[in-house]
Amino acid sequence: MPTKLIIDTDPGVDDAFAIALAALADDVELLGVTSVYGNVPLSATTINARRVLALCGRHDVPVAAGAERPLVHRHPNEARYVHGADGLSGRSHALPEPTRDLDERDAVTLLADLLDAADEPVTIAPIGPLTNIATLLAAHPRLAGKIARIVIMGGALGHGNSTAAAEFNIWSDPEAAHRVLAGGQAPCVLVPMDLTYRCAVDAVWMTELAGSGPIGAALDALTPDYREHYRGALGWDGMVLHDAVAVAEAIRPGTLQTERLPVQVECGFGPGRGATHADRRLPALRASSAEPDAAPEIDVAVDTDLDGLRAQLLSALRVNSRVPGEDPLRTL
Ligand code: RIB
Ligand code: CA
């Protein structure tokens, strides 16, 4: 049976690859896409999501806009320095314009309506700040039972990226992340940057994608600013497709190897704000010293067949289908 999937996203170059991965897959029923602030403001993430779906010919997929800021505290910073001023290396306007209107519902209402209408549990893949998902769980607790899994790109078991301690999606709204990860309302899979970094793709991979067809060429055209950032972050000419790794797991459970670990999010205002503390002590020791408000165990992705995943992503994205009659890369 195809995976029923909703993606919550802040495109973002790696988000664009993740959305395309789901939009082009034949073992996914992409029920909807919801946008959230994050890499760039909500207005930009929303049009970027709609344009990537248009590129993939998915005018059937509703897009609804969600939170424009975190639950409680202001958003500390965007990530234009990674994704470019418009979130897609300044190339968003070169993508096809959406022919489907923005859904008149807000993101949380669309999420709730899709969950309510689903005849089997739905996987939600948040690949940006978790503000929309925390709001959904708070406002519609009865719908938690309709959620198969929440497969989240976020967190860091070691060092962060936005700060020494915190990964961007969690750092953007730590209170929302803690509500989702420690709330125990739905099965969570956390895909941290420790693993996504190990899945980085190289220049050969990117050249093969660029030459694979119109969609691959259009996705490659979105990467210059992102690739430049990762040339510095990695120390070699590669890219980290964080969100595509998480969506690959959302689509096909078991793609990533996981461990059952309690994860708490640091919500203070010290240097550790937004850190994800996974308790990797042995269960017996954890149990013997259980604090009264110990977080529930969730699945944390710790490994995968790195080459196999890179090959799977390339194969899934190198398709020739595109929006009939539209050139994915309209000239400027
Ligand atoms: O830290 C990586 C995450 O933050 C990815 O989701 C990327 O798109 C940014 O949102
Ligand atoms: Ca993202």
CSV table of C-alpha atoms and ligand atoms in Angstrom, one decimal:
chain,number,residue,atom,x,y,z
A,1,MET,CA,0.0,0.0,0.0
A,2,PRO,CA,1.4,3.5,-0.8
A,3,THR,CA,2.4,5.6,2.2
A,4,LYS,CA,-0.1,8.3,2.9
A,5,LEU,CA,2.1,11.3,3.5
A,6,ILE,CA,1.9,15.0,4.4
A,7,ILE,CA,5.1,17.1,4.3
A,8,ASP,CA,5.5,20.2,6.6
A,9,THR,CA,8.3,22.2,5.1
A,10,ASP,CA,10.4,25.5,4.9
A,11,PRO,CA,11.9,25.3,1.3
A,12,GLY,CA,14.9,25.6,1.4
A,13,VAL,CA,17.0,23.7,-1.2
A,14,ASP,CA,17.1,20.4,0.6
A,15,ASP,CA,13.3,20.7,1.2
A,16,ALA,CA,12.9,21.1,-2.6
A,17,PHE,CA,14.7,17.8,-3.2
A,18,ALA,CA,12.6,16.2,-0.4
A,19,ILE,CA,9.3,17.4,-1.9
A,20,ALA,CA,10.3,16.3,-5.3
A,21,LEU,CA,11.3,12.9,-4.0
A,22,ALA,CA,7.8,12.4,-2.6
A,23,ALA,CA,6.0,14.1,-5.5
A,24,LEU,CA,7.6,11.8,-8.0
A,25,ALA,CA,7.4,8.5,-6.0
A,26,ASP,CA,4.8,5.9,-7.1
A,27,ASP,CA,4.7,4.4,-3.6
A,28,VAL,CA,3.5,7.6,-1.9
A,29,GLU,CA,0.0,9.1,-1.7
A,30,LEU,CA,1.1,12.8,-1.1
A,31,LEU,CA,-2.0,14.1,0.6
A,32,GLY,CA,-0.8,17.7,1.1
A,33,VAL,CA,2.1,20.0,1.8
A,34,THR,CA,2.1,22.6,4.6
A,35,SER,CA,4.6,25.5,4.8
A,36,VAL,CA,6.2,27.0,7.8
A,37,TYR,CA,8.7,29.9,8.4
A,38,GLY,CA,12.3,28.8,8.7
A,39,ASN,CA,15.1,29.0,6.1
A,40,VAL,CA,13.3,32.1,4.8
A,41,PRO,CA,10.1,33.9,5.7
A,42,LEU,CA,6.7,32.1,5.3
A,43,SER,CA,5.8,33.9,2.2
A,44,ALA,CA,8.9,32.6,0.4
A,45,THR,CA,8.7,29.0,1.8
A,46,THR,CA,5.1,28.9,0.7
A,47,ILE,CA,5.6,29.9,-2.9
A,48,ASN,CA,8.7,27.8,-3.1
A,49,ALA,CA,6.8,24.7,-2.1
A,50,ARG,CA,4.1,25.4,-4.6
A,51,ARG,CA,6.6,25.9,-7.4
A,52,VAL,CA,8.4,22.7,-6.7
A,53,LEU,CA,5.1,20.8,-6.8
A,54,ALA,CA,4.4,22.6,-10.1
A,55,LEU,CA,7.8,21.5,-11.4
A,56,CYS,CA,6.8,17.9,-10.6
A,57,GLY,CA,3.4,18.3,-12.3
A,58,ARG,CA,1.6,17.8,-8.9
A,59,HIS,CA,-1.2,20.3,-9.3
A,60,ASP,CA,-3.4,17.8,-7.4
A,61,VAL,CA,-1.5,18.4,-4.1
A,62,PRO,CA,-3.0,21.1,-1.8
A,63,VAL,CA,-0.6,23.5,-0.2
A,64,ALA,CA,-1.6,25.5,3.0
A,65,ALA,CA,0.5,28.1,4.7
A,66,GLY,CA,1.2,27.8,8.5
A,67,ALA,CA,3.1,29.5,11.2
A,68,GLU,CA,5.1,32.6,10.3
A,69,ARG,CA,7.0,32.5,13.7
A,70,PRO,CA,7.7,30.2,16.6
A,71,LEU,CA,5.2,29.4,19.4
A,72,VAL,CA,6.6,31.6,22.2
A,73,HIS,CA,9.9,33.3,21.4
A,74,ARG,CA,11.1,35.2,18.3
A,75,HIS,CA,12.8,33.3,15.6
A,76,PRO,CA,16.6,33.8,16.3
A,77,ASN,CA,17.6,33.7,12.7
A,78,GLU,CA,16.8,32.5,9.2
A,79,ALA,CA,19.2,30.5,7.0
A,80,ARG,CA,19.5,32.7,3.9
A,81,TYR,CA,23.2,32.3,4.2
A,82,VAL,CA,22.7,28.6,3.4
A,83,HIS,CA,19.8,28.6,0.9
A,84,GLY,CA,20.0,32.0,-0.7
A,85,ALA,CA,17.9,35.1,-0.4
A,86,ASP,CA,14.7,33.5,-1.8
A,87,GLY,CA,15.4,30.1,-0.2
A,88,LEU,CA,16.4,28.5,-3.6
A,89,SER,CA,19.7,30.2,-4.6
A,90,GLY,CA,17.8,33.1,-6.1
A,91,ARG,CA,16.2,30.7,-8.7
A,92,SER,CA,12.7,30.3,-7.3
A,93,HIS,CA,11.2,32.5,-10.1
A,94,ALA,CA,12.8,30.2,-12.7
A,95,LEU,CA,10.5,27.3,-11.6
A,96,PRO,CA,7.1,26.9,-13.1
A,97,GLU,CA,4.3,29.0,-11.6
A,98,PRO,CA,1.7,27.0,-9.7
A,99,THR,CA,-1.6,26.6,-11.5
A,100,ARG,CA,-3.3,25.5,-8.2
A,101,ASP,CA,-4.3,28.3,-5.8
A,102,LEU,CA,-2.9,28.3,-2.3
A,103,ASP,CA,-5.4,26.4,-0.1
A,104,GLU,CA,-7.7,28.8,1.8
A,105,ARG,CA,-7.2,26.8,5.0
A,106,ASP,CA,-4.3,27.4,7.3
A,107,ALA,CA,-1.7,24.6,7.7
A,108,VAL,CA,-3.1,23.2,10.9
A,109,THR,CA,-6.6,23.1,9.5
A,110,LEU,CA,-5.5,21.3,6.4
A,111,LEU,CA,-3.4,18.8,8.5
A,112,ALA,CA,-6.5,18.1,10.7
A,113,ASP,CA,-8.8,17.8,7.8
A,114,LEU,CA,-6.5,15.4,6.0
A,115,LEU,CA,-6.0,13.3,9.1
A,116,ASP,CA,-9.7,13.3,9.8
A,117,ALA,CA,-10.6,12.1,6.3
A,118,ALA,CA,-7.9,9.5,6.0
A,119,ASP,CA,-9.1,5.9,6.0
A,120,GLU,CA,-5.8,4.7,7.4
A,121,PRO,CA,-3.0,6.3,9.5
A,122,VAL,CA,-1.0,9.1,7.9
A,123,THR,CA,2.7,9.8,8.0
A,124,ILE,CA,3.7,13.4,8.7
A,125,ALA,CA,7.2,14.5,7.6
A,126,PRO,CA,8.2,17.8,9.3
A,127,ILE,CA,11.4,19.1,7.6
A,128,GLY,CA,11.4,22.6,9.1
A,129,PRO,CA,10.7,24.1,12.5
A,130,LEU,CA,8.0,22.1,14.4
A,131,THR,CA,5.7,24.9,15.1
A,132,ASN,CA,2.8,23.7,12.9
A,133,ILE,CA,3.0,20.2,14.3
A,134,ALA,CA,3.1,21.2,17.9
A,135,THR,CA,0.0,23.4,17.3
A,136,LEU,CA,-1.7,20.5,15.5
A,137,LEU,CA,-1.1,18.1,18.5
A,138,ALA,CA,-2.2,20.7,21.0
A,139,ALA,CA,-5.4,21.8,19.1
A,140,HIS,CA,-6.5,18.3,17.9
A,141,PRO,CA,-5.4,15.7,20.4
A,142,ARG,CA,-8.1,13.3,19.2
A,143,LEU,CA,-6.4,13.1,15.8
A,144,ALA,CA,-3.1,11.8,17.2
A,145,GLY,CA,-4.5,8.3,16.7
A,146,LYS,CA,-4.7,9.0,12.9
A,147,ILE,CA,-0.9,9.7,12.7
A,148,ALA,CA,1.1,6.6,11.7
A,149,ARG,CA,4.5,8.3,12.4
A,150,ILE,CA,6.0,11.7,12.6
A,151,VAL,CA,9.3,11.5,10.7
A,152,ILE,CA,11.3,14.6,11.6
A,153,MET,CA,14.5,16.0,10.1
A,154,GLY,CA,16.1,17.7,13.1
A,155,GLY,CA,18.3,17.6,16.1
A,156,ALA,CA,21.9,16.7,16.7
A,157,LEU,CA,23.4,14.0,18.9
A,158,GLY,CA,26.8,15.7,18.6
A,159,HIS,CA,27.5,19.3,17.6
A,160,GLY,CA,24.9,21.4,15.9
A,161,ASN,CA,24.9,23.6,12.8
A,162,SER,CA,23.0,26.8,13.8
A,163,THR,CA,25.0,26.8,17.1
A,164,ALA,CA,27.6,24.5,18.6
A,165,ALA,CA,24.8,22.7,20.4
A,166,ALA,CA,21.7,23.0,18.2
A,167,GLU,CA,20.4,22.0,14.7
A,168,PHE,CA,18.4,24.6,12.8
A,169,ASN,CA,14.9,23.1,12.8
A,170,ILE,CA,15.0,22.4,16.6
A,171,TRP,CA,16.8,25.7,17.4
A,172,SER,CA,14.2,27.6,15.5
A,173,ASP,CA,11.4,26.6,18.0
A,174,PRO,CA,12.7,24.5,20.9
A,175,GLU,CA,9.4,24.7,22.8
A,176,ALA,CA,7.5,23.3,19.7
A,177,ALA,CA,10.1,20.6,19.3
A,178,HIS,CA,10.0,19.5,22.9
A,179,ARG,CA,6.2,19.4,22.7
A,180,VAL,CA,6.4,17.0,19.8
A,181,LEU,CA,9.4,14.8,20.7
A,182,ALA,CA,8.6,14.5,24.4
A,183,GLY,CA,4.8,14.7,24.2
A,184,GLY,CA,4.3,11.0,23.6
A,185,GLN,CA,1.1,11.6,21.4
A,186,ALA,CA,2.3,9.9,18.2
A,187,PRO,CA,5.3,7.7,17.2
A,188,CYS,CA,8.2,9.9,16.4
A,189,VAL,CA,11.3,9.2,14.3
A,190,LEU,CA,14.0,11.8,14.7
A,191,VAL,CA,16.5,12.0,11.8
A,192,PRO,CA,19.4,14.1,13.2
A,193,MET,CA,22.1,15.9,11.3
A,194,ASP,CA,24.7,13.5,12.5
A,195,LEU,CA,23.3,10.9,10.1
A,196,THR,CA,22.2,13.3,7.3
A,197,TYR,CA,25.8,14.7,7.1
A,198,ARG,CA,27.1,11.2,6.5
A,199,CYS,CA,24.6,11.0,3.6
A,200,ALA,CA,26.2,14.0,1.8
A,201,VAL,CA,26.3,13.7,-2.0
A,202,ASP,CA,29.3,14.6,-4.1
A,203,ALA,CA,29.9,16.5,-7.4
A,204,VAL,CA,29.6,13.3,-9.4
A,205,TRP,CA,26.1,12.6,-8.0
A,206,MET,CA,25.1,16.2,-8.7
A,207,THR,CA,26.4,16.0,-12.3
A,208,GLU,CA,24.5,12.8,-12.9
A,209,LEU,CA,21.3,14.4,-11.5
A,210,ALA,CA,21.7,17.5,-13.6
A,211,GLY,CA,22.0,15.4,-16.8
A,212,SER,CA,19.2,13.0,-15.9
A,213,GLY,CA,16.3,15.0,-17.3
A,214,PRO,CA,14.3,18.3,-17.0
A,215,ILE,CA,13.4,17.8,-13.3
A,216,GLY,CA,17.0,16.9,-12.3
A,217,ALA,CA,18.3,19.9,-14.2
A,218,ALA,CA,15.8,22.2,-12.5
A,219,LEU,CA,16.7,20.8,-9.1
A,220,ASP,CA,20.4,21.2,-9.8
A,221,ALA,CA,19.8,24.8,-10.9
A,222,LEU,CA,18.5,25.5,-7.3
A,223,THR,CA,21.7,24.5,-5.6
A,224,PRO,CA,24.5,27.1,-6.3
A,225,ASP,CA,24.2,29.0,-3.0
A,226,TYR,CA,23.5,25.8,-1.0
A,227,ARG,CA,26.5,24.0,-2.6
A,228,GLU,CA,28.8,26.9,-1.9
A,229,HIS,CA,27.7,26.8,1.8
A,230,TYR,CA,28.4,23.1,2.0
A,231,ARG,CA,31.7,23.4,0.3
A,232,GLY,CA,32.7,25.3,3.4
A,233,ALA,CA,30.7,23.2,5.9
A,234,LEU,CA,32.0,19.9,4.6
A,235,GLY,CA,35.5,21.0,3.4
A,236,TRP,CA,34.9,19.3,0.0
A,237,ASP,CA,32.5,19.9,-3.0
A,238,GLY,CA,29.4,18.2,-1.8
A,239,MET,CA,25.8,18.9,-0.5
A,240,VAL,CA,23.9,17.6,2.5
A,241,LEU,CA,20.3,16.8,1.5
A,242,HIS,CA,19.1,16.6,5.1
A,243,ASP,CA,15.4,16.7,4.3
A,244,ALA,CA,15.5,14.1,1.5
A,245,VAL,CA,17.1,11.6,3.9
A,246,ALA,CA,14.2,12.0,6.4
A,247,VAL,CA,11.5,11.8,3.6
A,248,ALA,CA,13.2,8.7,2.2
A,249,GLU,CA,12.5,7.1,5.6
A,250,ALA,CA,9.0,8.5,5.8
A,251,ILE,CA,8.2,6.9,2.4
A,252,ARG,CA,9.9,3.6,3.1
A,253,PRO,CA,10.1,2.6,6.8
A,254,GLY,CA,13.3,0.9,7.6
A,255,THR,CA,15.5,2.9,5.2
A,256,LEU,CA,17.3,4.2,8.2
A,257,GLN,CA,18.5,2.2,11.2
A,258,THR,CA,17.1,3.5,14.4
A,259,GLU,CA,17.7,3.2,18.2
A,260,ARG,CA,14.9,3.7,20.8
A,261,LEU,CA,16.1,6.7,22.9
A,262,PRO,CA,14.4,9.3,25.1
A,263,VAL,CA,15.1,12.7,23.7
A,264,GLN,CA,14.7,16.0,25.6
A,265,VAL,CA,15.0,19.4,24.0
A,266,GLU,CA,16.8,22.1,25.9
A,267,CYS,CA,14.5,25.1,26.2
A,268,GLY,CA,16.6,27.4,28.4
A,269,PHE,CA,18.4,30.4,27.1
A,270,GLY,CA,22.0,29.3,27.6
A,271,PRO,CA,24.5,28.2,24.9
A,272,GLY,CA,22.7,24.9,24.8
A,273,ARG,CA,19.2,26.3,23.7
A,274,GLY,CA,17.7,23.9,21.1
A,275,ALA,CA,20.1,21.0,21.9
A,276,THR,CA,18.5,17.6,21.6
A,277,HIS,CA,19.7,15.5,24.5
A,278,ALA,CA,19.3,11.8,23.6
A,279,ASP,CA,19.7,9.5,26.7
A,280,ARG,CA,22.0,6.8,25.4
A,281,ARG,CA,22.6,5.2,28.8
A,282,LEU,CA,21.6,1.5,28.9
A,283,PRO,CA,17.9,1.0,29.6
A,284,ALA,CA,18.6,-0.6,33.1
A,285,LEU,CA,20.6,2.5,34.2
A,286,ARG,CA,18.0,4.8,32.7
A,287,ALA,CA,15.2,3.0,34.6
A,288,SER,CA,17.1,3.0,37.9
A,289,SER,CA,17.6,6.7,37.7
A,290,ALA,CA,14.3,7.6,36.0
A,291,GLU,CA,13.4,11.2,36.7
A,292,PRO,CA,9.7,11.9,37.3
A,293,ASP,CA,9.2,13.7,33.9
A,294,ALA,CA,11.5,11.4,31.9
A,295,ALA,CA,10.8,11.8,28.1
A,296,PRO,CA,9.3,8.8,26.3
A,297,GLU,CA,11.5,6.7,24.0
A,298,ILE,CA,11.4,7.6,20.3
A,299,ASP,CA,13.2,6.2,17.3
A,300,VAL,CA,16.4,8.1,16.5
A,301,ALA,CA,18.0,7.4,13.1
A,302,VAL,CA,21.7,6.5,13.6
A,303,ASP,CA,22.8,4.7,10.5
A,304,THR,CA,21.9,3.6,6.9
A,305,ASP,CA,23.5,2.1,3.8
A,306,LEU,CA,25.0,5.4,2.7
A,307,ASP,CA,25.9,4.5,-0.9
A,308,GLY,CA,22.6,2.6,-1.3
A,309,LEU,CA,20.6,5.7,-0.1
A,310,ARG,CA,22.5,8.0,-2.4
A,311,ALA,CA,21.8,5.7,-5.3
A,312,GLN,CA,18.1,5.4,-4.3
A,313,LEU,CA,17.8,9.2,-4.1
A,314,LEU,CA,19.4,9.7,-7.5
A,315,SER,CA,17.3,7.0,-9.1
A,316,ALA,CA,14.1,8.5,-7.6
A,317,LEU,CA,14.9,12.0,-8.8
A,318,ARG,CA,16.2,11.3,-12.3
A,319,VAL,CA,12.8,11.1,-14.0
A,320,ASN,CA,11.8,12.7,-17.2
A,321,SER,CA,8.2,13.4,-16.4
A,322,ARG,CA,7.4,17.1,-15.9
A,323,VAL,CA,4.6,19.6,-16.3
A,324,PRO,CA,3.4,19.0,-19.9
A,325,GLY,CA,4.2,22.0,-22.1
A,326,GLU,CA,6.1,23.9,-19.5
A,327,ASP,CA,9.8,24.3,-19.5
A,328,PRO,CA,11.0,23.8,-15.9
A,329,LEU,CA,13.7,26.4,-16.3
A,330,ARG,CA,12.0,29.4,-17.7
A,331,THR,CA,14.7,31.9,-18.8
A,332,LEU,CA,15.0,35.0,-16.6
B,1,RIB,O1,19.6,21.7,9.8
B,1,RIB,C1,19.0,21.3,8.5
B,1,RIB,C2,17.6,21.6,8.4
B,1,RIB,O2,17.4,23.1,8.6
B,1,RIB,C3,17.0,21.3,7.1
B,1,RIB,O3,15.6,21.1,7.2
B,1,RIB,C4,17.2,22.6,6.3
B,1,RIB,O4,16.2,22.7,5.2
B,1,RIB,C5,17.0,23.6,7.3
B,1,RIB,O5,15.6,23.9,7.4
B,2,CA,CA,14.0,22.3,5.8
